[in-house]
Amino acid sequence: MEGMKISMSGLDVEWQRLQVIAENLANINTTRTADGDIFRPRRLLSGPDISFAELANTSKNNLNPTGVRIMGVETMPGSVRQSFLPEHPHADANGFVSFPQIDHSAEMALMIQTSHAYEANLTAMTIARQMYSSALDMGRSR
């Protein structure tokens, strides 16, 4: 059942990553957040559920991979895009409106990469389930 647990943790992480990317894309033209600040794009940070030190100190017989986990969501450092829109209600005294600097094509590329990782985890989980089912069938036939 470890294979399914690992794949499920990957599915969860990639689903959350898709949510963060979608939020970035949805706010590409947002001039203000609810707090009145400029929207800052975010990135989901993920990594192995077991640290490298723990892995190095574990013998091969006791190695028990556990999957991946979300380590946090960080605001991406970035500049602000200025547009001259003097009629906009959020324009400054010089007529410029501040928008988040989000690269639409980079976000879409990351979304495609993330969806492929999600699909790979789904495939791995399906194969693991089929293997466990086959093993149960073999056990019943004995």
N, CA, C and O of each residue as an XYZ file, in Angstrom:
568
protein
N       0.806     -1.209      0.000
C       0.000      0.000      0.000
C       0.847      1.272      0.000
O       0.317      2.370     -0.168
N       2.171      1.128      0.189
C       3.037      2.304      0.211
C       3.017      3.034     -1.129
O       3.036      4.265     -1.167
N       2.978      2.282     -2.222
C       2.945      2.913     -3.538
C       1.755      3.828     -3.711
O       1.873      4.912     -4.282
N       0.613      3.393     -3.221
C      -0.586      4.225     -3.328
C      -0.485      5.455     -2.436
O      -0.921      6.539     -2.824
N       0.085      5.297     -1.244
C       0.243      6.449     -0.339
C       1.172      7.494     -0.946
O       0.911      8.694     -0.869
N       2.262      7.019     -1.553
C       3.209      7.944     -2.174
C       2.535      8.694     -3.323
O       2.670      9.913     -3.439
N       1.819      7.972     -4.162
C       1.127      8.608     -5.287
C       0.051      9.573     -4.803
O      -0.134     10.637     -5.392
N      -0.652      9.215     -3.748
C      -1.687     10.103     -3.220
C      -1.077     11.386     -2.676
O      -1.660     12.459     -2.831
N       0.095     11.290     -2.035
C       0.738     12.509     -1.542
C       1.157     13.378     -2.728
O       1.043     14.603     -2.667
N       1.644     12.751     -3.814
C       1.992     13.503     -5.018
C       0.782     14.158     -5.656
O       0.856     15.298     -6.115
N      -0.337     13.435     -5.684
C      -1.574     14.012     -6.228
C      -1.996     15.241     -5.435
O      -2.380     16.258     -6.013
N      -1.925     15.147     -4.120
C      -2.324     16.265     -3.268
C      -1.432     17.480     -3.498
O      -1.923     18.602     -3.628
N      -0.129     17.256     -3.548
C       0.806     18.367     -3.750
C       0.578     19.027     -5.104
O       0.517     20.254     -5.192
N       0.451     18.236     -6.149
C       0.275     18.811     -7.489
C      -1.078     19.504     -7.631
O      -1.184     20.501     -8.344
N      -2.106     18.995     -6.970
C      -3.415     19.665     -6.997
C      -3.320     21.038     -6.334
O      -3.842     22.024     -6.854
N      -2.648     21.094     -5.180
C      -2.474     22.375     -4.496
C      -1.637     23.339     -5.339
O      -1.907     24.540     -5.360
N      -0.617     22.812     -6.035
C       0.205     23.653     -6.909
C      -0.658     24.237     -8.037
O      -0.513     25.409     -8.387
N      -1.551     23.424     -8.601
C      -2.460     23.923     -9.636
C      -3.350     25.042     -9.104
O      -3.644     25.998     -9.822
N      -3.774     24.927     -7.859
C      -4.609     25.965     -7.254
C      -3.852     27.288     -7.146
O      -4.411     28.350     -7.420
N      -2.594     27.225     -6.750
C      -1.774     28.430     -6.610
C      -1.537     29.066     -7.979
O      -1.618     30.287     -8.117
N      -1.246     28.251     -8.987
C      -1.038     28.769    -10.340
C      -2.311     29.429    -10.854
O      -2.259     30.505    -11.449
N      -3.445     28.790    -10.626
C      -4.726     29.354    -11.069
C      -4.991     30.693    -10.388
O      -5.515     31.618    -11.009
N      -4.630     30.794     -9.114
C      -4.805     32.062     -8.395
C      -3.919     33.153     -9.009
O      -4.347     34.297     -9.157
N      -2.696     32.791     -9.358
C      -1.803     33.763    -10.002
C      -2.390     34.246    -11.326
O      -2.413     35.444    -11.605
N      -2.861     33.304    -12.133
C      -3.433     33.669    -13.430
C      -4.714     34.498    -13.278
O      -4.956     35.423    -14.053
N      -5.517     34.165    -12.294
C      -6.768     34.891    -12.083
C      -6.512     36.337    -11.651
O      -7.341     37.215    -11.893
N      -5.378     36.582    -11.020
C      -5.078     37.919    -10.497
C      -4.055     38.673    -11.336
O      -3.440     39.624    -10.854
N      -3.870     38.264    -12.574
C      -2.850     38.886    -13.420
C      -3.120     40.375    -13.659
O      -2.184     41.151    -13.854
N      -4.388     40.771    -13.643
C      -4.744     42.181    -13.852
C      -5.382     42.808    -12.616
O      -6.106     43.798    -12.720
N      -5.112     42.230    -11.448
C      -5.649     42.768    -10.207
C      -4.801     43.959     -9.757
O      -3.580     43.859     -9.643
N      -5.455     45.063     -9.510
C      -4.719     46.247     -9.082
C      -4.603     46.348     -7.565
O      -3.664     46.957     -7.053
N      -5.538     45.762     -6.855
C      -5.500     45.820     -5.389
C      -6.068     44.524     -4.810
O      -6.986     43.925     -5.370
N      -5.496     44.101     -3.667
C      -6.066     42.987     -2.917
C      -7.080     43.554     -1.932
O      -7.302     44.764     -1.892
N      -7.690     42.689     -1.146
C      -8.656     43.154     -0.146
C      -7.981     44.060      0.886
O      -8.630     44.920      1.481
N      -6.679     43.864      1.095
C      -5.933     44.701      2.043
C      -5.499     46.029      1.435
O      -5.008     46.905      2.147
N      -5.674     46.184      0.134
C      -5.267     47.404     -0.540
C      -3.873     47.338     -1.136
O      -3.423     48.298     -1.760
N      -3.175     46.211     -0.952
C      -1.835     46.046     -1.509
C      -1.918     45.511     -2.934
O      -2.975     45.080     -3.395
N      -0.781     45.551     -3.616
C      -0.690     44.951     -4.937
C      -0.592     43.442     -4.764
O       0.119     42.963     -3.881
N      -1.300     42.691     -5.601
C      -1.233     41.239     -5.543
C       0.174     40.784     -5.890
O       0.772     41.267     -6.852
N       0.702     39.854     -5.105
C       2.022     39.278     -5.364
C       1.842     37.815     -5.727
O       1.212     37.066     -4.981
N       2.393     37.393     -6.874
C       2.262     35.978     -7.250
C       2.947     35.080     -6.239
O       3.894     35.491     -5.568
N       2.464     33.854     -6.133
C       2.989     32.921     -5.140
C       3.436     31.635     -5.807
O       3.037     31.327     -6.930
N       4.269     30.892     -5.100
C       4.740     29.573     -5.535
C       4.605     28.597     -4.387
O       4.880     28.927     -3.233
N       4.179     27.395     -4.719
C       4.074     26.331     -3.732
C       5.424     25.631     -3.640
O       6.009     25.260     -4.658
N       5.914     25.454     -2.424
C       7.173     24.752     -2.190
C       6.853     23.363     -1.678
O       6.063     23.197     -0.749
N       7.470     22.370     -2.288
C       7.230     20.991     -1.867
C       8.549     20.252     -1.832
O       9.552     20.686     -2.399
N       8.516     19.130     -1.154
C       9.720     18.322     -1.061
C       9.406     16.966     -0.464
O       8.250     16.656     -0.178
N      10.441     16.158     -0.275
C      10.219     14.813      0.266
C       9.702     14.881      1.695
O      10.038     15.787      2.457
N       8.880     13.903      2.034
C       8.301     13.847      3.370
C       9.325     13.406      4.417
O       9.117     13.598      5.615
N      10.422     12.820      3.963
C      11.474     12.374      4.869
C      12.733     13.164      4.522
O      13.043     13.345      3.345
N      13.455     13.632      5.527
C      14.630     14.453      5.259
C      15.782     13.606      4.735
O      15.795     12.386      4.900
N      16.744     14.263      4.103
C      17.889     13.557      3.560
C      18.697     12.909      4.686
O      19.219     11.807      4.520
N      18.799     13.589      5.827
C      19.541     13.032      6.964
C      18.896     11.741      7.451
O      19.592     10.772      7.756
N      17.569     11.727      7.525
C      16.870     10.507      7.939
C      17.070      9.391      6.923
O      17.240      8.231      7.298
N      17.051      9.733      5.651
C      17.265      8.740      4.607
C      18.679      8.182      4.670
O      18.877      6.982      4.485
N      19.657      9.030      4.927
C      21.054      8.594      4.981
C      21.313      7.698      6.183
O      22.179      6.825      6.121
N      20.583      7.894      7.273
C      20.783      7.107      8.489
C      19.936      5.845      8.536
O      19.977      5.115      9.527
N      19.177      5.577      7.494
C      18.295      4.408      7.454
C      18.959      3.319      6.621
O      19.463      3.578      5.528
N      18.952      2.112      7.142
C      19.501      1.004      6.363
C      18.561      0.687      5.207
O      17.382      1.041      5.246
N      19.073      0.027      4.193
C      18.260     -0.294      3.013
C      17.071     -1.181      3.373
O      16.025     -1.090      2.730
N      17.210     -2.031      4.382
C      16.115     -2.921      4.763
C      14.979     -2.165      5.444
O      13.827     -2.596      5.402
N      15.306     -1.040      6.069
C      14.280     -0.289      6.795
C      13.804      0.937      6.028
O      13.042      1.746      6.560
N      14.248      1.080      4.782
C      13.861      2.235      3.994
C      12.367      2.181      3.712
O      11.863      1.222      3.126
N      11.675      3.219      4.135
C      10.228      3.266      3.974
C       9.851      4.623      3.387
O       9.569      5.552      4.143
N       9.838      4.766      2.061
C       9.498      6.061      1.474
C       8.072      6.445      1.835
O       7.174      5.606      1.888
N       7.892      7.724      2.077
C       6.583      8.184      2.525
C       5.920      9.165      1.574
O       4.753      9.505      1.767
N       6.627      9.629      0.556
C       6.025     10.540     -0.406
C       6.548     11.952     -0.298
O       7.678     12.188      0.129
N       5.708     12.882     -0.690
C       6.075     14.295     -0.686
C       5.089     15.073      0.161
O       4.016     14.584      0.512
N       5.481     16.300      0.481
C       4.594     17.150      1.283
C       4.768     18.600      0.870
O       5.757     18.967      0.236
N       3.820     19.395      1.229
C       3.874     20.833      0.978
C       4.664     21.459      2.110
O       4.352     21.257      3.284
N       5.682     22.215      1.757
C       6.515     22.864      2.758
C       6.102     24.314      2.992
O       6.517     24.936      3.970
N       5.299     24.835      2.107
C       4.823     26.202      2.281
C       4.474     26.841      0.951
O       4.691     26.275     -0.120
N       3.933     28.021      1.057
C       3.631     28.828     -0.124
C       4.323     30.162      0.100
O       4.078     30.843      1.096
N       5.194     30.528     -0.839
C       5.953     31.761     -0.708
C       5.515     32.775     -1.745
O       5.117     32.430     -2.857
N       5.598     34.023     -1.353
C       5.355     35.102     -2.287
C       6.591     35.266     -3.151
O       7.710     35.329     -2.640
N       6.395     35.334     -4.428
C       7.515     35.488     -5.350
C       8.008     36.925     -5.338
O       7.223     37.867     -5.448
N       9.317     37.079     -5.205
C       9.823     38.450     -5.318
C       9.681     38.889     -6.767
O       9.940     38.118     -7.691
N       9.289     40.074     -6.944
C       9.118     40.522     -8.319
C       8.784     41.987     -8.389
O       8.415     42.631     -7.406
N       8.925     42.463     -9.552
C       8.651     43.875     -9.756
C       7.175     44.092    -10.040
O       6.389     43.155    -10.178
N       6.847     45.330    -10.118
C       5.478     45.731    -10.390
C       5.435     46.304    -11.795
O       6.334     47.033    -12.215
N       4.400     45.970    -12.496
C       4.205     46.478    -13.853
C       3.383     47.756    -13.753
O       2.318     47.767    -13.134
N       3.872     48.829    -14.358
C       3.180     50.114    -14.333
C       2.528     50.367    -15.687
O       3.155     50.196    -16.733
N       1.285     50.769    -15.654
C       0.582     51.121    -16.888
C      -0.007     52.515    -16.750
O      -0.541     52.877    -15.701
N       0.094     53.283    -17.805
C      -0.455     54.635    -17.789
C      -1.938     54.572    -18.110
O      -2.338     54.428    -19.265
N      -2.744     54.684    -17.059
C      -4.205     54.665    -17.187
C      -4.776     55.760    -16.278
O      -5.295     55.458    -15.204
N      -4.685     57.001    -16.690
C      -5.094     58.098    -15.795
C      -6.566     58.064    -15.398
O      -6.941     58.643    -14.378
N      -7.405     57.393    -16.187
C      -8.843     57.339    -15.869
C      -9.181     56.218    -14.880
O     -10.307     56.147    -14.388
N      -8.217     55.345    -14.588
C      -8.453     54.210    -13.684
C      -8.592     54.715    -12.244
O      -7.854     55.614    -11.841
N      -9.525     54.155    -11.458
C      -9.717     54.623    -10.074
C      -8.509     54.382     -9.160
O      -8.394     55.039     -8.125
N      -7.609     53.462     -9.513
C      -6.432     53.198     -8.680
C      -5.172     53.874     -9.212
O      -4.067     53.564     -8.768
N      -5.331     54.792    -10.156
C      -4.175     55.491    -10.710
C      -3.574     56.419     -9.659
O      -4.284     57.030     -8.860
N      -2.237     56.506     -9.685
C      -1.558     57.417     -8.759
C      -1.636     58.845     -9.303
O      -2.319     59.094    -10.297
N      -0.949     59.769     -8.663
C      -1.008     61.182     -9.055
C      -0.484     61.406    -10.469
O      -0.885     62.363    -11.130
N       0.402     60.539    -10.938
C       0.957     60.674    -12.291
C       0.154     59.904    -13.338
O       0.504     59.932    -14.518
N      -0.919     59.215    -12.928
C      -1.772     58.484    -13.852
C      -1.364     57.042    -14.089
O      -1.880     56.394    -15.000
N      -0.434     56.524    -13.273
C       0.028     55.146    -13.434
C      -0.684     54.215    -12.460
O      -0.918     54.559    -11.302
N      -1.023     53.022    -12.960
C      -1.655     51.982    -12.150
C      -0.657     50.838    -12.018
O      -0.012     50.451    -12.992
N      -0.534     50.297    -10.802
C       0.399     49.201    -10.535
C      -0.311     47.861    -10.650
O      -1.361     47.646    -10.044
N       0.272     46.966    -11.433
C      -0.217     45.604    -11.613
C       0.892     44.636    -11.215
O       2.067     45.000    -11.269
N       0.548     43.412    -10.817
C       1.602     42.440    -10.515
C       2.337     42.026    -11.787
O       1.731     41.907    -12.853
N       3.636     41.812    -11.669
C       4.449     41.369    -12.805
C       4.377     39.845    -12.871
O       5.186     39.150    -12.256
N       3.401     39.333    -13.622
C       3.197     37.892    -13.765
C       3.385     37.542    -15.235
O       2.747     38.127    -16.110
N       4.262     36.590    -15.494
C       4.522     36.137    -16.856
C       3.478     35.066    -17.202
O       3.549     33.935    -16.721
N       2.525     35.440    -18.032
C       1.417     34.549    -18.383
C       1.917     33.252    -19.006
O       1.440     32.174    -18.650
N       2.866     33.337    -19.927
C       3.344     32.129    -20.603
C       4.103     31.218    -19.641
O       3.999     29.996    -19.747
N       4.861     31.784    -18.708
C       5.567     30.963    -17.721
C       4.585     30.261    -16.787
O       4.793     29.105    -16.418
N       3.524     30.954    -16.409
C       2.508     30.342    -15.548
C       1.802     29.203    -16.287
O       1.532     28.155    -15.701
N       1.506     29.406    -17.563
C       0.845     28.358    -18.344
C       1.770     27.158    -18.533
O       1.321     26.014    -18.478
N       3.062     27.415    -18.756
C       4.018     26.312    -18.898
C       4.112     25.527    -17.601
O       4.170     24.297    -17.620
N       4.129     26.234    -16.467
C       4.171     25.558    -15.168
C       2.884     24.777    -14.918
O       2.913     23.710    -14.306
N       1.759     25.307    -15.389
C       0.489     24.600    -15.228
C       0.498     23.294    -16.024
O       0.019     22.268    -15.541
N       1.036     23.330    -17.231
C       1.118     22.113    -18.045
C       2.044     21.101    -17.390
O       1.721     19.915    -17.318
N       3.196     21.566    -16.912
C       4.144     20.677    -16.232
C       3.510     20.055    -14.992
O       3.683     18.863    -14.737
N       2.784     20.847    -14.232
C       2.127     20.358    -13.023
C       1.021     19.366    -13.359
O       0.854     18.369    -12.657
N       0.274     19.622    -14.408
C      -0.795     18.691    -14.788
C      -0.201     17.361    -15.255
O      -0.803     16.308    -15.043
N       0.968     17.401    -15.884
C       1.628     16.153    -16.292
C       2.100     15.377    -15.062
O       1.983     14.152    -15.019
N       2.632     16.082    -14.064
C       3.051     15.417    -12.832
C       1.845     14.813    -12.117
O       1.933     13.714    -11.569
N       0.724     15.527    -12.121
C      -0.508     15.013    -11.517
C      -0.949     13.743    -12.236
O      -1.300     12.748    -11.601
N      -0.927     13.787    -13.567
C      -1.333     12.629    -14.371
C      -0.407     11.435    -14.131
O      -0.870     10.296    -14.074
N       0.896     11.689    -13.989
C       1.855     10.609    -13.732
C       1.574      9.956    -12.380
O       1.644      8.733    -12.261
N       1.260     10.751    -11.370
C       0.926     10.192    -10.060
C      -0.365      9.399    -10.106
O      -0.489      8.364     -9.451
N      -1.319      9.877    -10.871
C      -2.587      9.158    -11.019
C      -2.364      7.814    -11.703
O      -2.952      6.809    -11.301
N      -1.528      7.787    -12.723
C      -1.204      6.545    -13.421
C      -0.489      5.574    -12.493
O      -0.805      4.384    -12.466
N       0.481      6.086    -11.729
C       1.217      5.225    -10.794
C       0.282      4.640     -9.739
O       0.415      3.473     -9.370
N      -0.661      5.443     -9.256
C      -1.599      4.948     -8.252
C      -2.513      3.878     -8.856
O      -2.814      2.882     -8.199
N      -2.950      4.074    -10.085
C      -3.795      3.084    -10.753
C      -3.058      1.771    -10.948
O      -3.628      0.703    -10.728
N      -1.803      1.836    -11.358
C      -1.002      0.628    -11.552
C      -0.775     -0.081    -10.227
O      -0.864     -1.307    -10.161
N      -0.483      0.674     -9.166
C      -0.292      0.063     -7.847
C      -1.567     -0.630     -7.390
O      -1.516     -1.726     -6.831
N      -2.701      0.000     -7.623
C      -3.983     -0.611     -7.234
C      -4.220     -1.906     -8.005
O      -4.683     -2.895     -7.435
N      -3.904     -1.902     -9.291
C      -4.058     -3.113    -10.095
C      -3.127     -4.215     -9.603
O      -3.513     -5.383     -9.571
N      -1.904     -3.853     -9.220
C      -0.962     -4.854     -8.705
C      -1.462     -5.450     -7.396
O      -1.397     -6.665     -7.208
N      -1.963     -4.609     -6.486
C      -2.484     -5.114     -5.220
C      -3.700     -6.002     -5.448
O      -3.875     -7.015     -4.771
N      -4.531     -5.618     -6.396
C      -5.711     -6.415     -6.711
C      -5.308     -7.774     -7.285
O      -5.892     -8.797     -6.926
N      -4.316     -7.787     -8.170
C      -3.825     -9.053     -8.739
C      -3.230     -9.945     -7.659
O      -3.432    -11.159     -7.671
N      -2.494     -9.341     -6.722
C      -1.904    -10.111     -5.640
C      -2.998    -10.725     -4.764
O      -2.858    -11.868     -4.329
N      -4.070    -10.000     -4.498
C      -5.192    -10.532     -3.722
C      -5.861    -11.681     -4.460
O      -6.223    -12.689     -3.853
N      -6.027    -11.526     -5.784
C      -6.627    -12.591     -6.590
C      -5.773    -13.855     -6.550
O      -6.310    -14.959     -6.459
N      -4.440    -13.706     -6.617
C      -3.541    -14.854     -6.541
C      -3.643    -15.535     -5.184
O      -3.623    -16.762     -5.084
N      -3.754    -14.718     -4.144
C      -3.886    -15.279     -2.792
C      -5.179    -16.056     -2.606
O      -5.201    -17.061     -1.895
N      -6.252    -15.606     -3.234
C      -7.539    -16.283     -3.122
C      -7.550    -17.613     -3.870
O      -8.218    -18.561     -3.457
N      -6.810    -17.675     -4.966
C      -6.837    -18.880     -5.783
C      -6.019    -20.011     -5.178
O      -6.130    -21.144     -5.645
N      -5.230    -19.763     -4.194
C      -4.406    -20.818     -3.585
C      -5.199    -21.636     -2.632
O      -4.667    -22.568     -2.027
